[in-house]
Structures are given as C-alpha cells and as structure tokens.
GROMACS .gro file of C-alpha atoms in nm:
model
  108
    1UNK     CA    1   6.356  14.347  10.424
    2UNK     CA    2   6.426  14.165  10.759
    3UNK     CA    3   6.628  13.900  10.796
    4UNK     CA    4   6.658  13.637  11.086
    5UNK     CA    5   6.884  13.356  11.242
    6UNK     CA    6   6.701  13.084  11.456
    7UNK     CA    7   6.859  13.222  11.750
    8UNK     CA    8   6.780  13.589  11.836
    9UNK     CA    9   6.940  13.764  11.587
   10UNK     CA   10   6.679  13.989  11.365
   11UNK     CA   11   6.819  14.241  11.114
   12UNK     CA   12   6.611  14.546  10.905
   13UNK     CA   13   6.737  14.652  10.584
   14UNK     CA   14   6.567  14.966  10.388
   15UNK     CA   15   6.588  14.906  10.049
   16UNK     CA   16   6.543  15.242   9.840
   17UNK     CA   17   6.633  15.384   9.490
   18UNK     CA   18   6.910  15.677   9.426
   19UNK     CA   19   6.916  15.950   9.194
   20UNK     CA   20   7.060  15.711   8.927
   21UNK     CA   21   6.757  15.441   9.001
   22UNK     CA   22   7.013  15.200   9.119
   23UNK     CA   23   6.909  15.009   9.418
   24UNK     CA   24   7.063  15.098   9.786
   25UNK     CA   25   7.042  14.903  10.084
   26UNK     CA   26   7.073  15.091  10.429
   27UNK     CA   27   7.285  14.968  10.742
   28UNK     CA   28   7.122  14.655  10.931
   29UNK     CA   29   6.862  14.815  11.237
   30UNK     CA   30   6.869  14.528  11.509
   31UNK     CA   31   6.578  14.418  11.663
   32UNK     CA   32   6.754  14.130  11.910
   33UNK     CA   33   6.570  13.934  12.162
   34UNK     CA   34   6.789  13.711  12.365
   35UNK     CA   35   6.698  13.342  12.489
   36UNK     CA   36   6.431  13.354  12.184
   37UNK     CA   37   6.387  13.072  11.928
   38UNK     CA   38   6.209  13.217  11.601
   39UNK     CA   39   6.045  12.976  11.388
   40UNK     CA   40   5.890  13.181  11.087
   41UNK     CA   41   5.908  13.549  10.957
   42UNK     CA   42   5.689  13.702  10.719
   43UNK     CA   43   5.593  14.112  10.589
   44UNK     CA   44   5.282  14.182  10.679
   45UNK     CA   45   5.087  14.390  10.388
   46UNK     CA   46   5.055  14.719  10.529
   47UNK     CA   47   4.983  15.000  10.242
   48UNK     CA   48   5.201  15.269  10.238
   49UNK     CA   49   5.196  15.262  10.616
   50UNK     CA   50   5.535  15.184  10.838
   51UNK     CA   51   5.639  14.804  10.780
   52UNK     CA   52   5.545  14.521  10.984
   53UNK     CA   53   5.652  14.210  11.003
   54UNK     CA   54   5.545  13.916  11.167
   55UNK     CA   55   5.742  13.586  11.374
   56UNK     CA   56   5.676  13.290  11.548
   57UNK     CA   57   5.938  13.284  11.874
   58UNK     CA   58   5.967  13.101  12.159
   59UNK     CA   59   6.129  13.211  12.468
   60UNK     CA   60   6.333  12.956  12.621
   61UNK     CA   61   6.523  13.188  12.905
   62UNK     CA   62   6.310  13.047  13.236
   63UNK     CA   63   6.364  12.647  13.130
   64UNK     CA   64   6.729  12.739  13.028
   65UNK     CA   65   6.786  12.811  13.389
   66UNK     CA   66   6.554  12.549  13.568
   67UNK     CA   67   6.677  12.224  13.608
   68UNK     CA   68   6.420  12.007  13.650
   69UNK     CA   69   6.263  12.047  13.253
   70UNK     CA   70   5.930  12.173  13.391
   71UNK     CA   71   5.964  12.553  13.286
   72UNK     CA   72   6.050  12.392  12.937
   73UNK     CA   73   5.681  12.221  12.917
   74UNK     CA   74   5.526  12.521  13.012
   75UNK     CA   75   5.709  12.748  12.736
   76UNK     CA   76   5.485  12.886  12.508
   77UNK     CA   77   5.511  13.016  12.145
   78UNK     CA   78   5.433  13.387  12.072
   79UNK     CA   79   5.295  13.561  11.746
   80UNK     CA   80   5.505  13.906  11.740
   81UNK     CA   81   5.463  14.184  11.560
   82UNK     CA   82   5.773  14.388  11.429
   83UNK     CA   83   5.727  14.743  11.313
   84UNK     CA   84   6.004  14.978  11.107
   85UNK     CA   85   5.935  15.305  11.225
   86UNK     CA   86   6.060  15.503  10.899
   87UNK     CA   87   6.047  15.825  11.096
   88UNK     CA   88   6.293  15.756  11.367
   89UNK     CA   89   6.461  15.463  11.136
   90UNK     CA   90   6.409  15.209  11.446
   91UNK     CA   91   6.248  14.860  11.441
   92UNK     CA   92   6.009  14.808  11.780
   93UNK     CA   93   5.834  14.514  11.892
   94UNK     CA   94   5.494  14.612  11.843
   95UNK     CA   95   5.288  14.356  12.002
   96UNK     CA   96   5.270  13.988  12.092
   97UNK     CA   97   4.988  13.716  12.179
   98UNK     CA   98   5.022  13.327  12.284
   99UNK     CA   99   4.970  13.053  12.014
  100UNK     CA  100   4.899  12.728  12.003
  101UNK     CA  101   5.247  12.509  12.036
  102UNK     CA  102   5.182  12.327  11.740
  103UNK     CA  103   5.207  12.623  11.542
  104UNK     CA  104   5.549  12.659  11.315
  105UNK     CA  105   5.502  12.832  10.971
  106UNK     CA  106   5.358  13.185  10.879
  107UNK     CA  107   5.230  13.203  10.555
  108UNK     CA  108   5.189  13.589  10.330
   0.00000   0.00000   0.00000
C-alpha cells in the first residue's frame, strides 16, 4: 500500500499474513521527493512481479526560487513510476515522462 501527502511525503507499507493469518503491516519505506506537488497515486497491476505504483507530481523547486513567476509557467507535470523492490525492501523511482498540464487524476 502507498500512501501520500500533497507535499512530498510518500510512504510504502507491506501488508502480509502471519502464522496465525492475522494481517501485519511492515514499517513505512520512504520514497520523499522534495519541492514536489503530487496530484494522484494509483497501483499499477503488475502480476506477481515487484509493485508499482504510479503519480502525477509537479516539481515546483526552480519557480520557488525565481522571482519573476516565469520558471512557474514553464513547470511541467510528470507521470512517475514507483517500484517496491521486495528483495532489498526499498521503494525506487523507476521512471518518469512529461504530461500534458491539464492532466490531474489517475484512474486503475
């Protein structure tokens, strides 16, 4: 399961079963990005393979800093892809592409 603020924050839980079939839910795994505005998270279906998961973000760290608004039109929104490495129990940022502005939800 991940779970994020609008502002940077980004936690991973692993959710698994004990001996006793109760459900246990690991420490958080942090996968932070300062300066980075997320508008929608969704799981990608991936099999049995390591979990992905998917977010809209916008980095807003260059027109935080420039004065005069113009780094602020020129921001663009980014499609990221998350991935829980269950091996090493670490989340890395996988890959990421330019969207279209408009874009705001993420649909599964």
């Amino acid at each position: 399961v991940m779970v994020g603020a609008i502002e940077k924050q980004k936690l991973v839980y692993i959710m698994n079963r004990d001996a006793s079939n109760r459900l246990t839910i690991s420490s958080p795994l942090e996968a932070h990005k300062s300066n980075t505005v997320i508008f929608s998270m969704v799981g990608v279906d991936v099999g049995f393979d390591n979990p992905i998961f998917a977010c809209i973000e916008l980095d807003y760290a260059d027109a935080d800093q420039d004065p005069t608004g113009e780094a602020a039109e020129e921001t663009e929104k980014n499609l990221t892809y998350y991935e829980l490495d269950l091996g090493l129990n670490h989340v890395i940022r996988k890959w990421s592409e330019p969207i279209a502005r408009t874009a705001s939800m993420l649909l599964a």
